[in-house]
Amino acid sequence: MAGFNKVVESYEAAMAGLEDGMTVIAGGFGLCGIPEGLIAQIKKMGTRELTVVSNNCGVDGFGLGILLEDRQIKKMVASYVGENALFEKQLLNGELEVELTPQGTLAEKMRAGGAGIPAFFTATGYGTPVAEGKETREIDGRHYVLEPAITGDFAIVRAWKADRYGNLVFRHTAMNFNPMAATAGKITVAEVEEIVEPGELEPSQIHTPGIYVQRVIKGNFEKRIERRMVRQG
Amino acid sequence: MALSREQVAMRVAQELQDGFYVNLGIGIPTLVANYVPAGIEVMLQSENGLLGMGPYPTEAQIDADMINAGKETVTAATGAAIFSSAESFAMIRGGHVDLTVLGAFEVDQHGNIASWMIPGKLVKGMGGAMDLVAGAQNIVVTMTHADKHGNSKLLSDCTLPLTGVGCVKKIVTDLAVLEVRDGAFHLLERAPGISVEEIQQKTAGKLVVSGDIPEMQF
């Protein structure tokens, strides 16, 4: 087929080129909207010394947490990491480095990275440990911290629907960090629930235009729920 | 008597105004949603990308792709919008959220807040708290007035690493409602049956008491 076909048929092909020491940006919030099969593929490949950028690091035995089991992650950039015992253990042992980053700043770092903005000023974190060692500036009477953008060798995201052009649509709050992560990878891989025929996605309803996406793979998702809350009725 | 968690939430709910966009933190702040006064409509913002958070789902409605910032399953209210984390924090950072309610370990008389890190204990991260306190127009902190050893949490200067500087405007504790301005805590209301003396004794920072202090009304 001539032209744009970003669909790959195997997880091996989806993550081909990932090497030790690379930076991987992952979409998802907790276990919601995570590229489960791509994470499993990284575990299978045994790639080491990775810097992983994601809001959280999964839980013990699921999500990015499985990459801790064989110590594949050297450094984690995240806003909240409290959900796994293994993470705590490796952090306290000094086997794992963590850069805690405010959630909005993390999203903006990815967005800026993908948009060619090298750094930005934000009031978030001024006067806190987050600002230590960073340039600050007063603008119109408020204090701001200069935060550098983030880009990744790979970005791995989960979407609901994709077409072979790499256009993506996310589902409900499984969107979260995925659109920004998708823009910030040199190679962005989207693991999706459904691949639709070209033209099926309404152009004005596409969340992530295909230009940001290099590979698309159809995945099967467990979609584990972290805190199942139910109301009677 | 000191207020229960529910009563603190009920008192905070009186700060809600019709048409407010509100972000509620984890713990007591979450309970505020149960006490929205009759006749007013507010939209709850959940920083993972949902404006217009509804109640928990029924068993039939549960959807793994529909969660709140506490990673709980949730529903979308009528009129809700769903968007990315960058969009979510644009509305927070840009000052579009009318009210943020969050918990804290310590607050000081300069409006500084410490809520995320206790040195020596494992640090789990700040999540969205730093963005919220830096961006909201109006921040209400809920916490107990003193810790379980009786040490005041309302200080002249925070001792723990900060979440944000000069951002807290109002505090609702189990004993009192206070406003933070001009480098002092100003006592506005006291919990039913709690004396000004007790509040004074449990407030380590500068406390301004002017005139008769009314009891909270529920």
GROMACS .gro file of C-alpha atoms in nm:
model
  451
    1MET     CA    1   0.000   0.000   0.000
    2ALA     CA    2   0.145   0.334  -0.099
    3GLY     CA    3   0.123   0.636   0.123
    4PHE     CA    4   0.053   0.650   0.489
    5ASN     CA    5   0.025   0.325   0.672
    6LYS     CA    6   0.151   0.341   1.027
    7VAL     CA    7  -0.013   0.023   1.143
    8VAL     CA    8   0.230  -0.242   1.265
    9GLU     CA    9   0.131  -0.601   1.324
   10SER     CA   10   0.354  -0.702   1.615
   11TYR     CA   11   0.469  -0.557   1.945
   12GLU     CA   12   0.827  -0.630   1.836
   13ALA     CA   13   0.777  -0.395   1.541
   14ALA     CA   14   0.596  -0.143   1.758
   15MET     CA   15   0.891  -0.100   1.994
   16ALA     CA   16   1.175  -0.169   1.750
   17GLY     CA   17   1.467   0.064   1.810
   18LEU     CA   18   1.423   0.101   2.184
   19GLU     CA   19   1.766   0.084   2.342
   20ASP     CA   20   1.924   0.092   2.686
   21GLY     CA   21   1.948   0.440   2.833
   22MET     CA   22   1.665   0.591   2.631
   23THR     CA   23   1.390   0.819   2.758
   24VAL     CA   24   1.035   0.689   2.727
   25ILE     CA   25   0.734   0.914   2.782
   26ALA     CA   26   0.420   0.723   2.874
   27GLY     CA   27   0.061   0.844   2.873
   28GLY     CA   28  -0.188   0.748   3.142
   29PHE     CA   29  -0.311   0.858   3.482
   30GLY     CA   30  -0.277   0.587   3.740
   31LEU     CA   31  -0.383   0.276   3.551
   32CYS     CA   32  -0.630   0.469   3.335
   33GLY     CA   33  -0.535   0.509   2.970
   34ILE     CA   34  -0.204   0.323   2.984
   35PRO     CA   35  -0.053   0.139   2.684
   36GLU     CA   36  -0.055  -0.200   2.855
   37GLY     CA   37   0.085  -0.409   2.571
   38LEU     CA   38   0.367  -0.166   2.490
   39ILE     CA   39   0.476  -0.166   2.855
   40ALA     CA   40   0.468  -0.546   2.851
   41GLN     CA   41   0.682  -0.542   2.537
   42ILE     CA   42   0.944  -0.322   2.707
   43LYS     CA   43   0.952  -0.575   2.990
   44LYS     CA   44   0.993  -0.856   2.740
   45MET     CA   45   1.277  -0.675   2.562
   46GLY     CA   46   1.460  -0.628   2.894
   47THR     CA   47   1.576  -0.278   2.796
   48ARG     CA   48   1.760  -0.119   3.087
   49GLU     CA   49   1.871   0.215   3.227
   50LEU     CA   50   1.552   0.376   3.106
   51THR     CA   51   1.432   0.720   3.203
   52VAL     CA   52   1.054   0.695   3.219
   53VAL     CA   53   0.837   1.006   3.220
   54SER     CA   54   0.480   0.945   3.331
   55ASN     CA   55   0.243   1.090   3.587
   56ASN     CA   56   0.263   0.769   3.793
   57CYS     CA   57   0.460   0.445   3.791
   58GLY     CA   58   0.175   0.195   3.790
   59VAL     CA   59   0.118  -0.042   4.080
   60ASP     CA   60   0.294  -0.357   4.192
   61GLY     CA   61   0.255  -0.608   3.910
   62PHE     CA   62   0.067  -0.385   3.665
   63GLY     CA   63   0.131  -0.088   3.439
   64LEU     CA   64   0.478   0.068   3.454
   65GLY     CA   65   0.523  -0.112   3.788
   66ILE     CA   66   0.623  -0.426   3.598
   67LEU     CA   67   0.934  -0.250   3.464
   68LEU     CA   68   1.059  -0.218   3.821
   69GLU     CA   69   1.065  -0.596   3.867
   70ASP     CA   70   1.381  -0.640   3.659
   71ARG     CA   71   1.515  -0.295   3.749
   72GLN     CA   72   1.471  -0.159   3.397
   73ILE     CA   73   1.402   0.195   3.513
   74LYS     CA   74   1.696   0.410   3.617
   75LYS     CA   75   1.504   0.732   3.662
   76MET     CA   76   1.136   0.813   3.698
   77VAL     CA   77   0.991   1.158   3.631
   78ALA     CA   78   0.642   1.168   3.785
   79SER     CA   79   0.408   1.369   4.003
   80TYR     CA   80   0.292   1.092   4.233
   81VAL     CA   81   0.446   0.753   4.296
   82GLY     CA   82   0.290   0.625   4.615
   83GLU     CA   83   0.112   0.319   4.484
   84ASN     CA   84   0.382   0.052   4.475
   85ALA     CA   85   0.593  -0.110   4.743
   86LEU     CA   86   0.864  -0.209   4.495
   87PHE     CA   87   0.904   0.152   4.390
   88GLU     CA   88   0.955   0.255   4.755
   89LYS     CA   89   1.208  -0.020   4.811
   90GLN     CA   90   1.418   0.066   4.505
   91LEU     CA   91   1.399   0.436   4.587
   92LEU     CA   92   1.518   0.380   4.945
   93ASN     CA   93   1.793   0.142   4.822
   94GLY     CA   94   1.919   0.409   4.587
   95GLU     CA   95   1.855   0.182   4.287
   96LEU     CA   96   1.602   0.422   4.142
   97GLU     CA   97   1.617   0.796   4.096
   98VAL     CA   98   1.297   0.998   4.104
   99GLU     CA   99   1.231   1.353   3.988
  100LEU     CA  100   0.902   1.463   4.139
  101THR     CA  101   0.734   1.716   3.914
  102PRO     CA  102   0.404   1.896   3.974
  103GLN     CA  103   0.131   1.738   3.765
  104GLY     CA  104   0.043   2.047   3.560
  105THR     CA  105   0.409   2.129   3.508
  106LEU     CA  106   0.466   1.771   3.387
  107ALA     CA  107   0.182   1.798   3.135
  108GLU     CA  108   0.312   2.134   3.016
  109LYS     CA  109   0.670   2.003   2.990
  110MET     CA  110   0.545   1.735   2.750
  111ARG     CA  111   0.327   1.980   2.560
  112ALA     CA  112   0.617   2.226   2.530
  113GLY     CA  113   0.855   1.948   2.426
  114GLY     CA  114   0.625   1.849   2.145
  115ALA     CA  115   0.559   2.207   2.043
  116GLY     CA  116   0.922   2.314   2.012
  117ILE     CA  117   0.918   2.536   2.320
  118PRO     CA  118   1.241   2.469   2.514
  119ALA     CA  119   1.121   2.598   2.851
  120PHE     CA  120   0.844   2.803   3.011
  121PHE     CA  121   0.781   3.011   3.321
  122THR     CA  122   0.519   2.891   3.568
  123ALA     CA  123   0.416   3.007   3.915
  124THR     CA  124   0.376   2.644   4.017
  125GLY     CA  125   0.640   2.542   4.267
  126TYR     CA  126   0.784   2.887   4.334
  127GLY     CA  127   0.924   2.898   4.687
  128THR     CA  128   0.913   2.518   4.718
  129PRO     CA  129   1.176   2.244   4.682
  130VAL     CA  130   1.071   2.210   4.316
  131ALA     CA  131   1.223   2.549   4.237
  132GLU     CA  132   1.563   2.475   4.392
  133GLY     CA  133   1.846   2.539   4.148
  134LYS     CA  134   1.612   2.674   3.881
  135GLU     CA  135   1.601   3.021   3.731
  136THR     CA  136   1.318   3.237   3.867
  137ARG     CA  137   1.180   3.564   3.739
  138GLU     CA  138   0.936   3.824   3.861
  139ILE     CA  139   0.684   3.923   3.596
  140ASP     CA  140   0.419   4.184   3.679
  141GLY     CA  141   0.469   4.129   4.051
  142ARG     CA  142   0.440   3.750   4.051
  143HIS     CA  143   0.722   3.501   4.085
  144TYR     CA  144   0.778   3.228   3.828
  145VAL     CA  145   1.007   2.927   3.788
  146LEU     CA  146   1.170   2.838   3.455
  147GLU     CA  147   1.085   2.477   3.373
  148PRO     CA  148   1.255   2.295   3.082
  149ALA     CA  149   1.051   2.099   2.830
  150ILE     CA  150   1.068   1.721   2.799
  151THR     CA  151   1.108   1.513   2.486
  152GLY     CA  152   1.149   1.140   2.460
  153ASP     CA  153   1.326   0.893   2.233
  154PHE     CA  154   0.995   0.708   2.246
  155ALA     CA  155   0.646   0.806   2.351
  156ILE     CA  156   0.396   0.529   2.422
  157VAL     CA  157   0.028   0.614   2.440
  158ARG     CA  158  -0.309   0.448   2.450
  159ALA     CA  159  -0.597   0.566   2.233
  160TRP     CA  160  -0.948   0.447   2.165
  161LYS     CA  161  -0.958   0.470   1.787
  162ALA     CA  162  -0.695   0.524   1.522
  163ASP     CA  163  -0.675   0.507   1.146
  164ARG     CA  164  -0.374   0.405   0.938
  165TYR     CA  165  -0.271   0.771   0.913
  166GLY     CA  166  -0.205   0.771   1.287
  167ASN     CA  167  -0.494   1.000   1.373
  168LEU     CA  168  -0.606   0.930   1.729
  169VAL     CA  169  -0.922   0.967   1.934
  170PHE     CA  170  -0.915   0.906   2.308
  171ARG     CA  171  -1.196   0.776   2.524
  172HIS     CA  172  -1.329   0.958   2.833
  173THR     CA  173  -1.071   1.033   3.101
  174ALA     CA  174  -0.834   0.777   2.947
  175MET     CA  175  -0.721   1.082   2.747
  176ASN     CA  176  -0.527   1.245   3.037
  177PHE     CA  177  -0.155   1.273   2.949
  178ASN     CA  178  -0.180   1.078   2.623
  179PRO     CA  179  -0.220   1.370   2.377
  180MET     CA  180   0.082   1.556   2.516
  181ALA     CA  181   0.293   1.243   2.540
  182ALA     CA  182   0.208   1.167   2.177
  183THR     CA  183   0.357   1.497   2.062
  184ALA     CA  184   0.680   1.462   2.257
  185GLY     CA  185   0.829   1.138   2.127
  186LYS     CA  186   1.083   1.109   1.844
  187ILE     CA  187   0.903   0.782   1.783
  188THR     CA  188   0.546   0.781   1.909
  189VAL     CA  189   0.370   0.448   1.931
  190ALA     CA  190  -0.006   0.437   1.984
  191GLU     CA  191  -0.166   0.121   2.118
  192VAL     CA  192  -0.534   0.143   2.036
  193GLU     CA  193  -0.859  -0.038   2.101
  194GLU     CA  194  -0.979  -0.016   1.746
  195ILE     CA  195  -0.830   0.062   1.405
  196VAL     CA  196  -1.091   0.213   1.178
  197GLU     CA  197  -1.103   0.269   0.804
  198PRO     CA  198  -0.960   0.597   0.671
  199GLY     CA  199  -1.232   0.860   0.665
  200GLU     CA  200  -1.429   0.712   0.952
  201LEU     CA  201  -1.284   0.955   1.203
  202GLU     CA  202  -1.447   1.295   1.166
  203PRO     CA  203  -1.151   1.531   1.098
  204SER     CA  204  -1.268   1.796   1.341
  205GLN     CA  205  -1.308   1.540   1.620
  206ILE     CA  206  -0.954   1.401   1.604
  207HIS     CA  207  -0.767   1.463   1.929
  208THR     CA  208  -0.414   1.384   1.805
  209PRO     CA  209  -0.336   1.445   1.437
  210GLY     CA  210  -0.140   1.163   1.274
  211ILE     CA  211   0.166   1.378   1.213
  212TYR     CA  212   0.274   1.311   1.572
  213VAL     CA  213   0.232   0.935   1.549
  214GLN     CA  214   0.483   0.699   1.385
  215ARG     CA  215   0.336   0.359   1.470
  216VAL     CA  216  -0.009   0.224   1.552
  217ILE     CA  217  -0.085  -0.117   1.695
  218LYS     CA  218  -0.413  -0.280   1.783
  219GLY     CA  219  -0.402  -0.383   2.148
  220ASN     CA  220  -0.607  -0.586   2.391
  221PHE     CA  221  -0.656  -0.419   2.723
  222GLU     CA  222  -0.731  -0.550   3.067
  223LYS     CA  223  -0.822  -0.197   3.186
  224ARG     CA  224  -0.768  -0.268   3.551
  225ILE     CA  225  -0.956  -0.037   3.788
  226GLU     CA  226  -0.753   0.110   4.072
  227ARG     CA  227  -1.035   0.225   4.304
  228ARG     CA  228  -1.369   0.076   4.223
  229MET     CA  229  -1.636   0.301   4.374
  230VAL     CA  230  -2.004   0.221   4.331
  231ARG     CA  231  -2.325   0.395   4.428
  232GLN     CA  232  -2.642   0.201   4.495
  233GLY     CA  233  -2.929   0.254   4.259
  234MET     CA  234  -1.727   2.050   7.059
  235ALA     CA  235  -1.480   2.013   6.777
  236LEU     CA  236  -1.643   1.955   6.439
  237SER     CA  237  -1.657   1.615   6.275
  238ARG     CA  238  -1.513   1.569   5.925
  239GLU     CA  239  -1.864   1.595   5.784
  240GLN     CA  240  -1.931   1.918   5.973
  241VAL     CA  241  -1.608   2.070   5.843
  242ALA     CA  242  -1.722   1.976   5.492
  243MET     CA  243  -2.067   2.126   5.560
  244ARG     CA  244  -1.910   2.453   5.670
  245VAL     CA  245  -1.679   2.464   5.365
  246ALA     CA  246  -1.982   2.404   5.143
  247GLN     CA  247  -2.118   2.739   5.259
  248GLU     CA  248  -1.830   2.900   5.065
  249LEU     CA  249  -1.974   2.769   4.738
  250GLN     CA  250  -2.153   3.015   4.514
  251ASP     CA  251  -2.386   2.957   4.223
  252GLY     CA  252  -2.188   2.908   3.903
  253PHE     CA  253  -1.859   2.825   4.074
  254TYR     CA  254  -1.604   2.591   3.919
  255VAL     CA  255  -1.454   2.404   4.212
  256ASN     CA  256  -1.165   2.163   4.260
  257LEU     CA  257  -1.192   1.942   4.567
  258GLY     CA  258  -0.886   1.764   4.702
  259ILE     CA  259  -0.873   1.419   4.860
  260GLY     CA  260  -1.014   1.354   5.209
  261ILE     CA  261  -1.243   1.605   5.380
  262PRO     CA  262  -1.254   1.827   5.068
  263THR     CA  263  -1.413   1.542   4.872
  264LEU     CA  264  -1.699   1.533   5.124
  265VAL     CA  265  -1.789   1.894   5.039
  266ALA     CA  266  -1.963   1.765   4.725
  267ASN     CA  267  -2.226   1.603   4.948
  268TYR     CA  268  -2.330   1.937   5.098
  269VAL     CA  269  -2.374   2.171   4.803
  270PRO     CA  270  -2.647   2.412   4.923
  271ALA     CA  271  -2.990   2.376   4.766
  272GLY     CA  272  -3.063   2.605   4.474
  273ILE     CA  273  -2.706   2.655   4.356
  274GLU     CA  274  -2.520   2.479   4.080
  275VAL     CA  275  -2.145   2.419   4.085
  276MET     CA  276  -1.918   2.229   3.847
  277LEU     CA  277  -1.656   2.006   4.003
  278GLN     CA  278  -1.319   1.997   3.830
  279SER     CA  279  -1.110   1.683   3.851
  280GLU     CA  280  -0.756   1.756   3.743
  281ASN     CA  281  -0.709   1.435   3.544
  282GLY     CA  282  -0.927   1.604   3.280
  283LEU     CA  283  -1.293   1.623   3.381
  284LEU     CA  284  -1.500   1.935   3.436
  285GLY     CA  285  -1.842   1.840   3.565
  286MET     CA  286  -1.775   1.541   3.786
  287GLY     CA  287  -2.085   1.342   3.876
  288PRO     CA  288  -2.149   1.085   4.149
  289TYR     CA  289  -1.995   0.741   4.169
  290PRO     CA  290  -2.133   0.505   3.902
  291THR     CA  291  -2.386   0.233   3.960
  292GLU     CA  292  -2.257  -0.120   3.904
  293ALA     CA  293  -2.393  -0.103   3.549
  294GLN     CA  294  -2.226   0.231   3.476
  295ILE     CA  295  -1.873   0.141   3.588
  296ASP     CA  296  -1.620   0.225   3.318
  297ALA     CA  297  -1.244   0.188   3.365
  298ASP     CA  298  -1.193   0.487   3.133
  299MET     CA  299  -1.395   0.714   3.360
  300ILE     CA  300  -1.209   0.805   3.678
  301ASN     CA  301  -1.144   1.108   3.897
  302ALA     CA  302  -0.815   1.249   4.023
  303GLY     CA  303  -0.832   1.012   4.320
  304LYS     CA  304  -0.833   0.726   4.064
  305GLU     CA  305  -1.186   0.632   4.170
  306THR     CA  306  -1.451   0.529   3.920
  307VAL     CA  307  -1.683   0.822   3.860
  308THR     CA  308  -1.948   0.956   3.622
  309ALA     CA  309  -1.975   1.275   3.419
  310ALA     CA  310  -2.249   1.520   3.516
  311THR     CA  311  -2.479   1.678   3.260
  312GLY     CA  312  -2.284   1.958   3.094
  313ALA     CA  313  -1.949   1.795   3.164
  314ALA     CA  314  -1.641   1.826   2.944
  315ILE     CA  315  -1.342   1.591   2.920
  316PHE     CA  316  -1.000   1.704   2.807
  317SER     CA  317  -0.627   1.643   2.838
  318SER     CA  318  -0.409   1.701   3.143
  319ALA     CA  319  -0.249   2.004   2.974
  320GLU     CA  320  -0.592   2.158   2.914
  321SER     CA  321  -0.691   2.075   3.270
  322PHE     CA  322  -0.394   2.253   3.418
  323ALA     CA  323  -0.430   2.542   3.175
  324MET     CA  324  -0.766   2.614   3.335
  325ILE     CA  325  -0.614   2.574   3.682
  326ARG     CA  326  -0.295   2.769   3.615
  327GLY     CA  327  -0.484   3.031   3.419
  328GLY     CA  328  -0.697   3.116   3.721
  329HIS     CA  329  -1.027   2.992   3.579
  330VAL     CA  330  -1.113   2.768   3.875
  331ASP     CA  331  -1.309   2.974   4.128
  332LEU     CA  332  -1.238   2.772   4.439
  333THR     CA  333  -0.993   2.503   4.543
  334VAL     CA  334  -1.040   2.311   4.867
  335LEU     CA  335  -0.750   2.104   4.992
  336GLY     CA  336  -0.600   1.958   5.306
  337ALA     CA  337  -0.265   2.051   5.461
  338PHE     CA  338  -0.012   1.950   5.724
  339GLU     CA  339   0.061   2.313   5.811
  340VAL     CA  340  -0.045   2.664   5.715
  341ASP     CA  341   0.125   2.981   5.829
  342GLN     CA  342   0.017   3.340   5.889
  343HIS     CA  343   0.168   3.447   5.556
  344GLY     CA  344  -0.063   3.217   5.365
  345ASN     CA  345   0.206   2.957   5.294
  346ILE     CA  346   0.097   2.595   5.285
  347ALA     CA  347   0.282   2.267   5.342
  348SER     CA  348   0.086   1.963   5.236
  349TRP     CA  349   0.302   1.713   5.048
  350MET     CA  350   0.626   1.622   5.217
  351ILE     CA  351   0.745   1.524   5.563
  352PRO     CA  352   1.124   1.493   5.561
  353GLY     CA  353   1.238   1.151   5.677
  354LYS     CA  354   0.915   0.991   5.564
  355LEU     CA  355   0.873   0.850   5.217
  356VAL     CA  356   0.778   1.122   4.972
  357LYS     CA  357   0.504   1.015   4.737
  358GLY     CA  358   0.481   1.336   4.538
  359MET     CA  359   0.282   1.652   4.510
  360GLY     CA  360   0.044   1.540   4.236
  361GLY     CA  361  -0.147   1.848   4.125
  362ALA     CA  362  -0.141   2.033   4.458
  363MET     CA  363   0.134   2.279   4.368
  364ASP     CA  364  -0.040   2.374   4.044
  365LEU     CA  365  -0.372   2.415   4.222
  366VAL     CA  366  -0.242   2.641   4.498
  367ALA     CA  367  -0.048   2.851   4.247
  368GLY     CA  368  -0.345   2.890   4.016
  369ALA     CA  369  -0.676   2.903   4.200
  370GLN     CA  370  -0.843   3.237   4.266
  371ASN     CA  371  -0.954   3.127   4.605
  372ILE     CA  372  -0.806   2.857   4.825
  373VAL     CA  373  -0.971   2.710   5.131
  374VAL     CA  374  -0.769   2.475   5.346
  375THR     CA  375  -0.939   2.215   5.564
  376MET     CA  376  -0.751   2.046   5.846
  377THR     CA  377  -0.763   1.979   6.214
  378HIS     CA  378  -0.652   2.282   6.413
  379ALA     CA  379  -0.389   2.081   6.599
  380ASP     CA  380  -0.225   1.744   6.542
  381LYS     CA  381  -0.299   1.443   6.760
  382HIS     CA  382  -0.032   1.548   7.006
  383GLY     CA  383  -0.197   1.888   7.044
  384ASN     CA  384   0.062   2.077   6.837
  385SER     CA  385  -0.085   2.366   6.640
  386LYS     CA  386  -0.093   2.340   6.261
  387LEU     CA  387  -0.148   2.716   6.226
  388LEU     CA  388   0.203   2.853   6.255
  389SER     CA  389   0.395   3.178   6.224
  390ASP     CA  390   0.611   3.004   5.962
  391CYS     CA  391   0.566   2.659   5.812
  392THR     CA  392   0.836   2.416   5.920
  393LEU     CA  393   0.778   2.157   5.644
  394PRO     CA  394   0.873   2.197   5.276
  395LEU     CA  395   0.615   2.421   5.110
  396THR     CA  396   0.351   2.342   4.851
  397GLY     CA  397   0.294   2.708   4.772
  398VAL     CA  398   0.367   3.056   4.903
  399GLY     CA  399   0.123   3.329   5.003
  400CYS     CA  400  -0.175   3.152   4.853
  401VAL     CA  401  -0.409   3.044   5.136
  402LYS     CA  402  -0.695   3.285   5.195
  403LYS     CA  403  -0.922   3.090   5.425
  404ILE     CA  404  -0.896   2.796   5.665
  405VAL     CA  405  -1.176   2.583   5.804
  406THR     CA  406  -1.062   2.367   6.094
  407ASP     CA  407  -1.250   2.153   6.341
  408LEU     CA  408  -1.245   2.453   6.575
  409ALA     CA  409  -1.270   2.768   6.368
  410VAL     CA  410  -1.299   2.955   6.042
  411LEU     CA  411  -1.008   3.190   5.985
  412GLU     CA  412  -0.901   3.432   5.717
  413VAL     CA  413  -0.534   3.483   5.634
  414ARG     CA  414  -0.432   3.839   5.552
  415ASP     CA  415  -0.176   4.101   5.647
  416GLY     CA  416   0.052   3.844   5.805
  417ALA     CA  417  -0.201   3.710   6.057
  418PHE     CA  418  -0.484   3.466   6.109
  419HIS     CA  419  -0.811   3.655   6.159
  420LEU     CA  420  -1.070   3.460   6.356
  421LEU     CA  421  -1.407   3.476   6.179
  422GLU     CA  422  -1.614   3.201   6.340
  423ARG     CA  423  -1.578   2.937   6.606
  424ALA     CA  424  -1.722   2.587   6.622
  425PRO     CA  425  -2.029   2.559   6.845
  426GLY     CA  426  -1.922   2.543   7.209
  427ILE     CA  427  -1.554   2.619   7.137
  428SER     CA  428  -1.417   2.921   7.319
  429VAL     CA  429  -1.197   3.192   7.171
  430GLU     CA  430  -0.943   3.103   7.441
  431GLU     CA  431  -0.915   2.745   7.321
  432ILE     CA  432  -0.865   2.859   6.962
  433GLN     CA  433  -0.608   3.113   7.080
  434GLN     CA  434  -0.426   2.844   7.276
  435LYS     CA  435  -0.416   2.608   6.976
  436THR     CA  436  -0.302   2.873   6.725
  437ALA     CA  437   0.075   2.910   6.728
  438GLY     CA  438   0.083   3.187   6.467
  439LYS     CA  439  -0.041   3.543   6.514
  440LEU     CA  440  -0.416   3.539   6.575
  441VAL     CA  441  -0.629   3.851   6.547
  442VAL     CA  442  -0.958   3.844   6.736
  443SER     CA  443  -1.172   4.152   6.686
  444GLY     CA  444  -1.510   4.192   6.850
  445ASP     CA  445  -1.746   3.910   6.930
  446ILE     CA  446  -1.675   3.594   6.733
  447PRO     CA  447  -1.996   3.421   6.624
  448GLU     CA  448  -2.047   3.048   6.629
  449MET     CA  449  -2.069   2.868   6.293
  450GLN     CA  450  -2.421   2.818   6.169
  451PHE     CA  451  -2.529   2.498   5.998
   0.00000   0.00000   0.00000
